[in-house]
Short mmCIF file of C-alpha atoms and ligand atoms in Angstrom, two decimals:
data_model
loop_
_atom_site.label_atom_id
_atom_site.label_comp_id
_atom_site.label_asym_id
_atom_site.label_seq_id
_atom_site.Cartn_x
_atom_site.Cartn_y
_atom_site.Cartn_z
CA UNK A 1 -19.95 -13.02 23.89
CA UNK A 2 -19.70 -11.78 27.49
CA UNK A 3 -17.87 -8.48 27.70
CA UNK A 4 -15.38 -7.62 30.42
CA UNK A 5 -14.94 -4.48 32.52
CA UNK A 6 -11.92 -3.77 34.72
CA UNK A 7 -12.54 -1.71 37.85
CA UNK A 8 -9.45 0.07 39.16
CA UNK A 9 -10.26 1.26 42.68
CA UNK A 10 -13.20 -0.46 44.31
CA UNK A 11 -14.39 2.02 46.93
CA UNK A 12 -17.80 3.71 47.07
CA UNK A 13 -17.85 4.52 43.34
CA UNK A 14 -15.77 1.65 41.95
CA UNK A 15 -18.04 -0.76 43.86
CA UNK A 16 -21.11 0.88 42.30
CA UNK A 17 -19.64 0.57 38.80
CA UNK A 18 -18.73 -3.08 39.48
CA UNK A 19 -22.32 -3.78 40.53
CA UNK A 20 -23.87 -2.08 37.48
CA UNK A 21 -21.62 -3.86 34.94
CA UNK A 22 -22.06 -7.20 36.71
CA UNK A 23 -25.86 -7.01 36.85
CA UNK A 24 -25.95 -5.96 33.20
CA UNK A 25 -24.23 -9.23 32.31
CA UNK A 26 -20.57 -8.13 32.10
CA UNK A 27 -17.67 -10.01 33.68
CA UNK A 28 -15.98 -7.68 36.15
CA UNK A 29 -12.29 -7.80 37.17
CA UNK A 30 -11.30 -5.64 40.14
CA UNK A 31 -7.95 -4.27 41.27
CA UNK A 32 -7.83 -2.50 44.63
CA UNK A 33 -4.88 -2.88 47.04
CA UNK A 34 -7.07 -2.46 50.13
CA UNK A 35 -7.60 -5.71 52.11
CA UNK A 36 -11.23 -4.59 52.66
CA UNK A 37 -12.03 -4.15 48.98
CA UNK A 38 -13.65 -7.56 48.36
CA UNK A 39 -15.88 -7.25 51.45
CA UNK A 40 -16.93 -3.71 50.63
CA UNK A 41 -17.70 -4.52 46.99
CA UNK A 42 -19.60 -7.63 48.12
CA UNK A 43 -21.83 -5.40 50.27
CA UNK A 44 -22.42 -2.88 47.48
CA UNK A 45 -23.22 -5.68 45.01
CA UNK A 46 -25.67 -7.19 47.53
CA UNK A 47 -27.44 -3.81 47.76
CA UNK A 48 -27.53 -3.60 43.97
CA UNK A 49 -28.94 -7.13 43.62
CA UNK A 50 -31.91 -6.25 45.83
CA UNK A 51 -32.67 -2.98 44.05
CA UNK A 52 -31.52 -2.77 40.42
CA UNK A 53 -33.23 -5.79 38.79
CA UNK A 54 -36.64 -4.59 40.05
CA UNK A 55 -36.28 -1.34 38.09
CA UNK A 56 -36.73 -3.36 34.95
CA UNK A 57 -40.02 -4.88 33.81
CA UNK A 58 -38.12 -7.53 31.86
CA UNK A 59 -35.41 -9.96 32.98
CA UNK A 60 -31.90 -8.51 32.96
CA UNK A 61 -29.12 -10.52 31.29
CA UNK A 62 -27.61 -13.27 33.48
CA UNK A 63 -25.18 -11.81 35.99
CA UNK A 64 -21.51 -11.81 34.95
CA UNK A 65 -18.56 -13.17 36.90
CA UNK A 66 -16.84 -11.03 39.58
CA UNK A 67 -13.13 -11.59 40.23
CA UNK A 68 -10.42 -9.82 42.26
CA UNK A 69 -6.83 -9.48 41.03
CA UNK A 70 -3.54 -8.73 42.78
CA UNK A 71 -2.15 -6.56 40.02
CA UNK A 72 -3.51 -3.96 37.67
CA UNK A 73 -1.86 -5.74 34.75
CA UNK A 74 -3.88 -8.87 35.50
CA UNK A 75 -7.15 -6.99 36.14
CA UNK A 76 -7.19 -5.25 32.74
CA UNK A 77 -6.73 -8.47 30.72
CA UNK A 78 -9.51 -8.83 28.15
CA UNK A 79 -11.29 -5.67 29.32
CA UNK A 80 -13.08 -3.53 26.75
CA UNK A 81 -14.02 -0.96 29.45
CA UNK A 82 -11.64 0.11 32.21
CA UNK A 83 -13.07 2.37 34.90
CA UNK A 84 -10.61 4.22 37.11
CA UNK A 85 -12.11 5.18 40.51
CA UNK A 86 -9.04 5.76 42.68
CA UNK A 87 -8.96 8.68 45.17
CA UNK A 88 -9.24 12.20 43.75
CA UNK A 89 -5.51 12.90 43.52
CA UNK A 90 -4.12 13.87 40.10
CA UNK A 91 -0.60 12.36 40.46
CA UNK A 92 -2.16 9.04 41.59
CA UNK A 93 -4.61 8.95 38.69
CA UNK A 94 -1.84 9.77 36.18
CA UNK A 95 0.35 7.01 37.60
CA UNK A 96 -2.52 4.54 37.31
CA UNK A 97 -2.99 5.33 33.59
CA UNK A 98 0.71 4.86 32.94
CA UNK A 99 0.70 1.41 34.54
CA UNK A 100 -2.56 0.17 33.08
CA UNK A 101 -1.79 1.39 29.55
CA UNK A 102 1.27 -0.86 29.54
CA UNK A 103 -1.05 -3.86 29.78
CA UNK A 104 -4.54 -3.04 28.49
CA UNK A 105 -6.00 -3.42 25.00
CA UNK A 106 -5.38 -0.38 22.81
CA UNK A 107 -9.04 -0.22 21.80
CA UNK A 108 -10.41 -0.38 25.36
CA UNK A 109 -12.22 2.69 26.70
CA UNK A 110 -10.61 4.08 29.86
CA UNK A 111 -13.21 6.03 31.84
CA UNK A 112 -12.33 8.15 34.86
CA UNK A 113 -14.83 8.69 37.66
CA UNK A 114 -13.15 11.97 38.59
CA UNK A 115 -15.54 14.47 40.14
CA UNK A 116 -13.48 17.50 39.29
CA UNK A 117 -10.43 16.98 37.04
CA UNK A 118 -10.60 17.91 33.38
CA UNK A 119 -9.74 15.16 30.88
CA UNK A 120 -6.74 17.13 29.58
CA UNK A 121 -5.35 17.19 33.13
CA UNK A 122 -5.78 13.42 33.32
CA UNK A 123 -4.14 12.93 29.91
CA UNK A 124 -0.93 14.47 31.37
CA UNK A 125 1.83 12.05 30.47
CA UNK A 126 -0.43 9.13 29.44
CA UNK A 127 0.98 6.88 26.71
CA UNK A 128 -2.29 6.91 24.75
CA UNK A 129 -4.42 9.89 25.88
CA UNK A 130 -6.85 9.13 23.05
CA UNK A 131 -8.19 6.20 25.12
CA UNK A 132 -9.06 8.28 28.20
CA UNK A 133 -12.38 10.03 28.78
CA UNK A 134 -14.05 11.36 31.93
CA UNK A 135 -17.08 9.21 32.81
CA UNK A 136 -18.33 10.85 36.01
CA UNK A 137 -21.16 8.89 37.66
CA UNK A 138 -23.45 9.58 40.61
CA UNK A 139 -23.79 7.62 43.79
CA UNK A 140 -25.29 4.96 43.79
CA UNK A 141 -23.87 4.19 40.35
CA UNK A 142 -26.04 1.04 40.04
CA UNK A 143 -29.31 3.02 40.33
CA UNK A 144 -28.66 6.57 39.07
CA UNK A 145 -28.39 6.69 35.28
CA UNK A 146 -26.48 9.96 34.81
CA UNK A 147 -22.87 9.80 33.70
CA UNK A 148 -21.13 12.99 32.59
CA UNK A 149 -19.04 12.03 29.58
CA UNK A 150 -16.27 14.57 28.99
CA UNK A 151 -13.79 13.94 26.19
CA UNK A 152 -10.59 15.99 26.17
CA UNK A 153 -8.89 17.49 23.13
CA UNK A 154 -6.79 14.37 22.77
CA UNK A 155 -9.63 11.85 23.33
CA UNK A 156 -10.36 10.04 20.08
CA UNK A 157 -13.89 10.74 18.77
CA UNK A 158 -14.23 6.97 18.18
CA UNK A 159 -13.64 6.38 21.90
CA UNK A 160 -16.36 8.90 22.77
CA UNK A 161 -18.80 7.16 20.41
CA UNK A 162 -17.93 3.72 21.82
CA UNK A 163 -18.23 5.04 25.38
CA UNK A 164 -21.72 6.38 24.64
CA UNK A 165 -22.80 3.07 23.16
CA UNK A 166 -21.52 1.02 26.09
CA UNK A 167 -22.92 3.35 28.76
CA UNK A 168 -26.32 3.34 27.04
CA UNK A 169 -26.26 -0.45 26.83
CA UNK A 170 -25.72 -0.72 30.59
CA UNK A 171 -28.75 1.49 31.21
CA UNK A 172 -27.03 4.84 31.77
CA UNK A 173 -27.68 8.31 30.37
CA UNK A 174 -24.34 9.60 29.03
CA UNK A 175 -24.52 13.39 29.06
CA UNK A 176 -21.88 14.47 26.54
CA UNK A 177 -20.24 17.63 27.90
CA UNK A 178 -18.58 19.44 25.04
CA UNK A 179 -16.31 21.81 26.98
CA UNK A 180 -13.84 20.85 29.69
CA UNK A 181 -14.39 22.68 32.96
CA UNK A 182 -13.48 21.91 36.56
CA UNK A 183 -16.18 19.72 38.15
CA UNK A 184 -18.11 19.33 34.86
CA UNK A 185 -21.80 20.45 35.18
CA UNK A 186 -23.46 18.66 38.07
CA UNK A 187 -20.78 19.04 40.71
CA UNK A 188 -20.53 22.74 39.90
CA UNK A 189 -24.24 23.03 40.70
CA UNK A 190 -24.02 20.77 43.74
CA UNK A 191 -21.07 22.69 45.11
CA UNK A 192 -23.04 25.95 45.01
CA UNK A 193 -25.77 24.33 47.15
CA UNK A 194 -23.19 22.68 49.43
CA UNK A 195 -21.37 26.02 49.97
CA UNK A 196 -24.59 27.79 50.96
CA UNK A 197 -25.51 24.92 53.29
CA UNK A 198 -22.15 25.21 55.06
CA UNK A 199 -22.77 28.92 55.58
CA UNK A 200 -26.24 28.28 56.99
CA UNK A 201 -24.74 25.90 59.58
CA UNK A 202 -21.71 28.09 60.27
CA UNK A 203 -23.95 31.08 60.95
CA UNK A 204 -26.22 29.03 63.25
CA UNK A 205 -29.23 29.56 60.96
CA UNK A 206 -30.08 25.92 60.28
CA UNK A 207 -29.02 22.42 61.30
CA UNK A 208 -28.06 19.60 58.92
CA UNK A 209 -31.53 18.14 59.43
CA UNK A 210 -33.36 21.39 58.70
CA UNK A 211 -31.36 21.89 55.51
CA UNK A 212 -32.12 18.31 54.39
CA UNK A 213 -35.83 18.89 55.16
CA UNK A 214 -35.76 22.09 53.09
CA UNK A 215 -34.57 19.98 50.17
CA UNK A 216 -36.47 16.70 50.49
CA UNK A 217 -39.92 18.13 51.28
CA UNK A 218 -39.72 20.70 48.50
CA UNK A 219 -37.43 21.41 45.59
CA UNK A 220 -35.61 18.06 45.81
CA UNK A 221 -38.84 16.33 44.77
CA UNK A 222 -39.27 18.72 41.85
CA UNK A 223 -35.69 18.27 40.70
CA UNK A 224 -36.07 14.50 40.44
CA UNK A 225 -38.49 14.94 37.60
CA UNK A 226 -38.05 18.28 35.82
CA UNK A 227 -34.79 19.86 36.86
CA UNK A 228 -34.27 23.58 37.28
CA UNK A 229 -35.37 25.29 34.09
CA UNK A 230 -38.61 23.45 33.37
CA UNK A 231 -39.58 23.92 37.02
CA UNK A 232 -38.93 27.67 36.89
CA UNK A 233 -40.71 28.01 33.55
CA UNK A 234 -43.84 26.72 35.28
CA UNK A 235 -43.16 29.01 38.25
CA UNK A 236 -43.40 31.98 35.85
CA UNK A 237 -47.11 31.19 35.39
CA UNK A 238 -48.72 31.57 31.99
CA UNK A 239 -46.05 34.05 30.94
CA UNK A 240 -43.42 31.38 31.53
CA UNK A 241 -39.68 31.87 31.74
CA UNK A 242 -39.57 35.57 30.74
CA UNK A 243 -41.91 36.52 33.57
CA UNK A 244 -40.00 34.32 36.00
CA UNK A 245 -36.73 36.08 35.16
CA UNK A 246 -38.36 39.52 35.38
CA UNK A 247 -39.65 38.70 38.86
CA UNK A 248 -36.75 36.78 40.36
CA UNK A 249 -33.77 37.89 38.26
CA UNK A 250 -33.11 40.97 40.42
CA UNK A 251 -32.81 38.71 43.51
CA UNK A 252 -29.56 37.40 42.07
CA UNK A 253 -28.04 40.76 42.87
CA UNK A 254 -29.50 40.90 46.36
CA UNK A 255 -27.55 39.20 49.14
CA UNK A 256 -29.49 35.93 48.94
CA UNK A 257 -26.35 33.84 48.70
CA UNK A 258 -22.80 34.08 49.94
CA UNK A 259 -21.59 33.78 46.33
CA UNK A 260 -18.07 32.35 46.06
CA UNK A 261 -17.08 32.98 49.65
CA UNK A 262 -16.51 29.67 51.49
CA UNK A 263 -16.64 29.33 55.30
CA UNK A 264 -13.37 28.18 56.83
CA UNK A 265 -13.66 24.43 57.44
CA UNK A 266 -12.02 24.67 60.88
CA UNK A 267 -12.43 22.07 63.69
CA UNK A 268 -15.33 23.99 65.23
CA UNK A 269 -17.39 23.94 62.02
CA UNK A 270 -16.47 20.33 61.18
CA UNK A 271 -17.44 19.19 64.72
CA UNK A 272 -20.71 21.13 64.49
CA UNK A 273 -21.63 19.51 61.15
CA UNK A 274 -20.53 16.01 62.20
CA UNK A 275 -22.38 16.23 65.56
CA UNK A 276 -25.57 17.46 63.90
CA UNK A 277 -25.31 14.72 61.30
CA UNK A 278 -24.84 12.10 64.06
CA UNK A 279 -27.91 13.45 65.87
CA UNK A 280 -29.88 13.39 62.62
CA UNK A 281 -28.88 9.99 61.19
CA UNK A 282 -26.51 8.27 63.62
CA UNK A 283 -29.13 5.74 64.72
CA UNK A 284 -28.77 3.99 61.37
CA UNK A 285 -25.62 2.38 59.97
CA UNK A 286 -24.31 3.51 56.58
CA UNK A 287 -25.52 0.21 55.05
CA UNK A 288 -29.02 0.77 56.54
CA UNK A 289 -29.04 4.32 55.17
CA UNK A 290 -27.94 2.97 51.78
CA UNK A 291 -30.81 0.47 51.74
CA UNK A 292 -33.33 3.16 52.71
CA UNK A 293 -31.94 5.44 50.00
CA UNK A 294 -32.15 2.60 47.45
CA UNK A 295 -35.75 1.71 48.42
CA UNK A 296 -36.75 5.36 47.99
CA UNK A 297 -34.91 5.74 44.68
CA UNK A 298 -36.47 2.58 43.26
CA UNK A 299 -39.94 3.82 44.23
CA UNK A 300 -39.33 7.26 42.68
CA UNK A 301 -37.81 5.79 39.52
CA UNK A 302 -40.67 3.31 39.11
CA UNK A 303 -43.13 6.20 39.55
CA UNK A 304 -41.34 8.11 36.78
CA UNK A 305 -41.45 4.92 34.68
CA UNK A 306 -45.23 4.82 34.95
CA UNK A 307 -45.25 8.45 33.73
CA UNK A 308 -42.73 7.59 30.97
CA UNK A 309 -40.86 10.73 31.99
CA UNK A 310 -37.22 11.70 32.60
CA UNK A 311 -35.18 8.89 34.11
CA UNK A 312 -38.33 6.70 33.95
CA UNK A 313 -38.56 7.09 30.16
CA UNK A 314 -34.91 6.02 29.94
CA UNK A 315 -35.75 2.84 31.89
CA UNK A 316 -38.66 2.09 29.55
CA UNK A 317 -36.40 2.46 26.50
CA UNK A 318 -33.89 0.11 28.13
CA UNK A 319 -36.66 -2.45 28.77
CA UNK A 320 -37.74 -2.30 25.12
CA UNK A 321 -34.14 -2.77 24.01
CA UNK A 322 -33.75 -5.87 26.21
CA UNK A 323 -37.17 -7.36 25.36
CA UNK A 324 -36.75 -6.91 21.59
CA UNK A 325 -39.61 -6.96 19.06
CA UNK A 326 -42.66 -8.97 20.16
CA UNK A 327 -42.96 -12.06 17.92
CA UNK A 328 -44.88 -15.27 18.49
CA UNK A 329 -42.47 -18.13 19.28
CA UNK A 330 -42.02 -20.76 16.54
CA UNK A 331 -42.66 -23.56 19.03
CA UNK A 332 -46.30 -23.33 20.16
CA UNK A 333 -46.36 -26.82 21.65
CA UNK A 334 -45.92 -25.34 25.14
CA UNK A 335 -47.24 -22.29 27.00
CA UNK A 336 -45.68 -18.95 26.02
CA UNK A 337 -43.40 -17.09 28.44
CA UNK A 338 -45.10 -13.70 28.62
CA UNK A 339 -43.35 -12.20 31.67
CA UNK A 340 -39.85 -12.69 33.01
CA UNK A 341 -38.75 -10.17 35.63
CA UNK A 342 -37.42 -9.57 39.13
CA UNK A 343 -39.87 -8.53 41.86
CA UNK A 344 -39.23 -4.82 42.64
CA UNK A 345 -38.72 -3.63 46.22
CA UNK A 346 -41.90 -1.54 46.14
CA UNK A 347 -44.06 -4.57 45.27
CA UNK A 348 -43.69 -6.02 48.77
CA UNK A 349 -45.84 -5.13 51.77
CA UNK A 350 -46.05 -5.24 55.58
CA UNK A 351 -45.99 -9.06 55.47
CA UNK A 352 -42.56 -8.99 53.82
CA UNK A 353 -43.74 -10.59 50.58
CA UNK A 354 -45.30 -9.53 47.28
CA UNK A 355 -48.59 -7.73 47.83
CA UNK A 356 -51.68 -9.41 46.34
CA UNK A 357 -52.33 -6.47 44.02
CA UNK A 358 -48.99 -7.12 42.32
CA UNK A 359 -50.01 -10.66 41.32
CA UNK A 360 -52.74 -9.03 39.27
CA UNK A 361 -50.23 -6.52 37.92
CA UNK A 362 -47.89 -9.32 36.78
CA UNK A 363 -50.80 -11.24 35.21
CA UNK A 364 -52.05 -8.00 33.62
CA UNK A 365 -48.58 -7.53 32.10
CA UNK A 366 -48.75 -11.14 30.84
CA UNK A 367 -52.10 -10.45 29.16
CA UNK A 368 -50.68 -7.22 27.64
CA UNK A 369 -47.76 -9.20 26.26
CA UNK A 370 -50.13 -11.80 24.80
CA UNK A 371 -52.11 -8.98 23.15
CA UNK A 372 -48.86 -7.61 21.66
CA UNK A 373 -47.84 -11.05 20.39
CA UNK A 374 -51.25 -11.35 18.71
CA UNK A 375 -50.71 -7.98 16.98
CA UNK A 376 -52.59 -5.65 19.35
CA UNK A 377 -49.85 -3.01 19.48
CA UNK A 378 -49.94 0.79 19.91
CA UNK A 379 -50.91 1.30 16.23
CA UNK A 380 -53.75 -1.22 16.49
CA UNK A 381 -55.08 0.50 19.63
CA UNK A 382 -54.69 3.95 18.03
CA UNK A 383 -56.83 2.51 15.21
CA UNK A 384 -59.73 2.29 17.67
CA UNK A 385 -59.85 -1.25 19.10
CA UNK A 386 -58.41 -3.12 22.05
CA UNK A 387 -59.18 -5.81 24.63
CA UNK A 388 -60.82 -5.16 28.03
CA UNK A 389 -60.55 -7.68 30.88
CA UNK A 390 -64.02 -8.91 31.86
CA UNK A 391 -63.24 -11.52 34.51
CA UNK A 392 -60.23 -12.64 36.57
CA UNK A 393 -59.62 -15.51 38.98
CA UNK A 394 -56.29 -15.58 40.86
CA UNK A 395 -55.04 -18.44 43.05
CA UNK A 396 -52.20 -17.47 45.44
CA UNK A 397 -50.16 -20.64 45.92
CA UNK A 398 -46.78 -19.62 47.37
CA UNK A 399 -45.01 -16.54 48.71
CA UNK A 400 -42.60 -14.51 46.63
CA UNK A 401 -40.07 -11.94 47.83
CA UNK A 402 -38.35 -8.83 46.44
CA UNK A 403 -35.56 -9.68 44.02
CA UNK A 404 -36.94 -13.11 43.05
CA UNK A 405 -37.02 -13.64 39.30
CA UNK A 406 -40.48 -14.78 38.25
CA UNK A 407 -41.76 -16.12 34.96
CA UNK A 408 -45.34 -16.18 33.72
CA UNK A 409 -46.27 -18.95 31.27
CA UNK A 410 -49.46 -18.34 29.33
CA UNK A 411 -51.79 -20.90 27.79
CA UNK A 412 -54.45 -19.62 25.40
CA UNK A 413 -57.59 -21.57 26.28
CA UNK A 414 -59.65 -19.95 23.56
CA UNK A 415 -59.14 -17.17 21.06
CA UNK A 416 -62.18 -17.33 18.87
CA UNK A 417 -64.49 -14.42 18.08
CA UNK A 418 -64.48 -11.54 20.53
CA UNK A 419 -63.04 -13.58 23.40
CA UNK A 420 -59.47 -14.16 24.52
CA UNK A 421 -59.43 -16.71 27.36
CA UNK A 422 -55.99 -16.94 29.02
CA UNK A 423 -54.54 -19.11 31.75
CA UNK A 424 -51.33 -17.73 33.33
CA UNK A 425 -49.01 -19.69 35.65
CA UNK A 426 -46.51 -17.68 37.72
CA UNK A 427 -43.33 -19.57 38.60
CA UNK A 428 -39.96 -19.01 40.26
CA UNK A 429 -37.82 -21.75 38.76
CA UNK A 430 -40.04 -24.84 39.13
CA UNK A 431 -41.95 -23.44 42.11
CA UNK A 432 -45.54 -22.52 41.25
CA UNK A 433 -46.47 -19.21 42.91
CA UNK A 434 -49.89 -18.40 41.51
CA UNK A 435 -52.26 -18.91 38.63
CA UNK A 436 -54.48 -16.35 36.94
CA UNK A 437 -57.38 -17.09 34.64
CA UNK A 438 -58.50 -14.10 32.61
CA UNK A 439 -61.31 -13.52 30.13
CA UNK A 440 -60.71 -10.57 27.83
CA UNK A 441 -63.22 -9.14 25.38
CA UNK A 442 -62.33 -7.33 22.17
CA UNK A 443 -63.94 -3.87 22.12
CA UNK A 444 -64.32 -0.84 19.92
CA UNK A 445 -62.75 2.12 21.72
CA UNK A 446 -65.30 4.35 20.04
CA UNK A 447 -68.55 2.60 21.06
CA UNK A 448 -66.99 0.91 24.15
CA UNK A 449 -68.89 -2.25 23.11
CA UNK A 450 -67.70 -5.72 22.12
CA UNK A 451 -66.71 -6.19 18.47
CA UNK A 452 -64.77 -8.66 16.31
CA UNK A 453 -60.95 -8.28 16.20
CA UNK A 454 -59.13 -7.74 12.89
CA UNK A 455 -58.61 -10.81 10.70
CA UNK A 456 -54.86 -10.72 11.46
CA UNK A 457 -55.33 -10.67 15.25
CA UNK A 458 -58.03 -13.34 15.01
CA UNK A 459 -55.76 -15.61 12.95
CA UNK A 460 -52.82 -15.20 15.34
CA UNK A 461 -54.95 -16.03 18.38
CA UNK A 462 -56.56 -18.99 16.63
CA UNK A 463 -53.14 -20.33 15.69
CA UNK A 464 -51.99 -20.27 19.33
CA UNK A 465 -55.30 -21.55 20.74
CA UNK A 466 -55.32 -24.50 18.30
CA UNK A 467 -51.74 -25.45 19.24
CA UNK A 468 -52.42 -25.02 22.98
CA UNK A 469 -55.58 -27.16 22.76
CA UNK A 470 -53.22 -30.17 22.62
CA UNK A 471 -51.87 -29.27 26.10
CA UNK A 472 -53.50 -30.76 29.22
CA UNK A 473 -56.21 -28.56 30.76
CA UNK A 474 -54.33 -26.53 33.40
CA UNK A 475 -54.99 -27.44 37.03
CA UNK A 476 -57.29 -24.79 38.49
CA UNK A 477 -58.77 -23.66 35.18
CA UNK A 478 -62.49 -22.93 35.42
CA UNK A 479 -62.47 -23.03 39.25
CA UNK A 480 -64.33 -20.51 41.37
CA UNK A 481 -63.34 -19.56 44.93
CA UNK A 482 -63.26 -22.87 46.82
CA UNK A 483 -65.16 -23.33 50.10
CA UNK A 484 -64.14 -26.50 51.93
CA UNK A 485 -66.45 -28.54 54.19
N1 NAI B 1 -17.96 9.32 46.56
C1 NAI B 1 -18.69 10.00 45.67
O1 NAI B 1 -19.79 10.48 45.98
C2 NAI B 1 -18.21 10.16 44.26
C3 NAI B 1 -16.86 10.01 43.91
N2 NAI B 1 -16.48 10.13 42.62
C4 NAI B 1 -15.06 10.00 42.22
O2 NAI B 1 -14.71 8.61 42.25
C5 NAI B 1 -13.34 8.45 42.59
C6 NAI B 1 -13.25 7.50 43.78
O3 NAI B 1 -13.96 8.06 44.86
P1 NAI B 1 -14.60 7.16 46.02
O4 NAI B 1 -15.04 5.87 45.47
O5 NAI B 1 -15.56 8.03 46.72
O6 NAI B 1 -13.34 6.92 46.95
P2 NAI B 1 -13.09 5.74 48.00
O7 NAI B 1 -12.08 6.27 48.94
O8 NAI B 1 -14.36 5.21 48.52
O9 NAI B 1 -12.43 4.60 47.09
C7 NAI B 1 -11.16 4.70 46.49
C8 NAI B 1 -10.63 3.29 46.37
O10 NAI B 1 -9.43 3.32 45.60
C9 NAI B 1 -8.53 2.39 46.17
N3 NAI B 1 -7.17 2.73 45.73
C10 NAI B 1 -6.29 3.59 46.28
N4 NAI B 1 -5.16 3.59 45.53
C11 NAI B 1 -5.35 2.73 44.51
C12 NAI B 1 -4.55 2.31 43.40
N5 NAI B 1 -3.31 2.79 43.23
N6 NAI B 1 -5.05 1.39 42.55
C13 NAI B 1 -6.29 0.89 42.72
N7 NAI B 1 -7.10 1.26 43.76
C14 NAI B 1 -6.62 2.18 44.63
C15 NAI B 1 -8.75 2.49 47.66
O11 NAI B 1 -8.30 1.33 48.34
C16 NAI B 1 -10.26 2.64 47.72
O12 NAI B 1 -10.92 1.41 47.86
C17 NAI B 1 -12.82 9.86 42.84
O13 NAI B 1 -12.18 10.33 41.69
C18 NAI B 1 -14.08 10.68 43.14
O14 NAI B 1 -13.95 12.02 42.78
C19 NAI B 1 -17.39 10.33 41.60
C20 NAI B 1 -18.73 10.44 41.89
C21 NAI B 1 -19.23 10.44 43.25
C1 LIG B 2 -19.13 14.91 46.48
N1 LIG B 2 -18.79 14.53 45.09
C2 LIG B 2 -18.16 15.67 44.48
C3 LIG B 2 -17.84 13.42 45.16
C4 LIG B 2 -20.08 14.14 44.47
C5 LIG B 2 -20.03 13.64 43.07
O1 LIG B 2 -19.04 13.69 42.36
C6 LIG B 2 -21.30 13.12 42.46
C7 LIG B 2 -22.39 12.65 43.39
O2 LIG B 2 -22.68 11.44 43.42
O3 LIG B 2 -23.00 13.49 44.05
#
């Protein structure tokens, strides 16, 4: 059954939550008194639609239904998750809980996006504090998986468990923070960097652009994949963390930072920062900057996916959860769907459509899936045998663009002996985009020479090939590159 999330406050963060829930198949009900809320959320959801589905190598659930409501009482109807993302003002947040708890389900999770308030501060005079937990996300919520999950003393442990389950199911990484502190973990770290950056501008040492360059050409890249401690462990050389601390620990007592001192945010400093930021980035609109940010994040995240590391490993686990266990379909009277996915942003090229290399990647993924369905899984490969592709013929029939959901249907032309002869058709709906004919040979990973597959794999392939032999020979099968005239 489709689940429902209520979004209370649909600004930058509420819009991001709405987009993530929606694209993960939830119905989303929004309450925000601003007349601009529907337009703004529409724009955030449009950004999410072009970026999020391509992070996954399998098809996401069908998108849920987005609706806007005039009252909070209406918005929370049927919601099992309620996310409060109203402005960072404690009396306002407390008032919101009072109103929504009069109308929401008692077993719904109420998450707060608060960047800085502790859950016990939010609990204040709530009717049922046990329902309320801090769920602090990062912008853009639809791409970044981290959510700091901070239960308060009065939060029910069952709510924390349910919150973890739901956040994991929508592709997030709930980081359970056991102690309540102002600004949780990440904003405490970010604020230290932000404070130093303000000093550097105030003192005329660096501009906004120079500070951003210092981050994005250097340690920002490192932090995307290993964080602070693993990075510094490596920086200690072979002696690791102990040597690193010996060498750089004393610097903490030197005047490298301005510590807790904050520059006065007077008009002069605010004008200086805003003017420098305009000079640095003013040529692009916020929406253009968002799209550039999203393109870059998708590329980084997909790179981490290939390494099965950090946030990329999380995405791979999510894909496996969605795809389920590979089993041959009962009905073999038609080709097998071996790939169903959205085209990622980084698969397109200077012609504005999917690059030719990615057709091979999609067909390669289809062959991998067929191998898995036949029983050639990680254990089989670790046992010393696999398939190598010996020959490929791709026909490019129609263009395909980022975000389009494609499907590859695979017909097994032959599966006897050492050969696996596959014919893949790539489609978007009924539109044929490409075909790929592939000959794979079963090999011993020890000798690197052809050998017979196991009896189990052989039988599975034979079963499919026999059933598929009743299908018409696919158009284009057995063709070489055509030369007309
Ligand atoms: N902007 C950011 O980078 C991040 C913000 N947060 C947190 O998310 C929360 C929201 O922040 P933003 O989205 O940035 O603010 P925002 O100003 O973009 O959005 C707030 C939205 O709440 C609406 N609103 C005001 N009163 C309301 C009410 N009584 N009921 C329902 N909606 C109401 C406003 O119309 C507005 O659309 C804050 O607690 C903030 O600390 C968390 C992570 C990052
Ligand atoms: C600036 N901020 C405190 C609202 C930032 C956050 O809370 C998280 C983020 O996305 O950086």
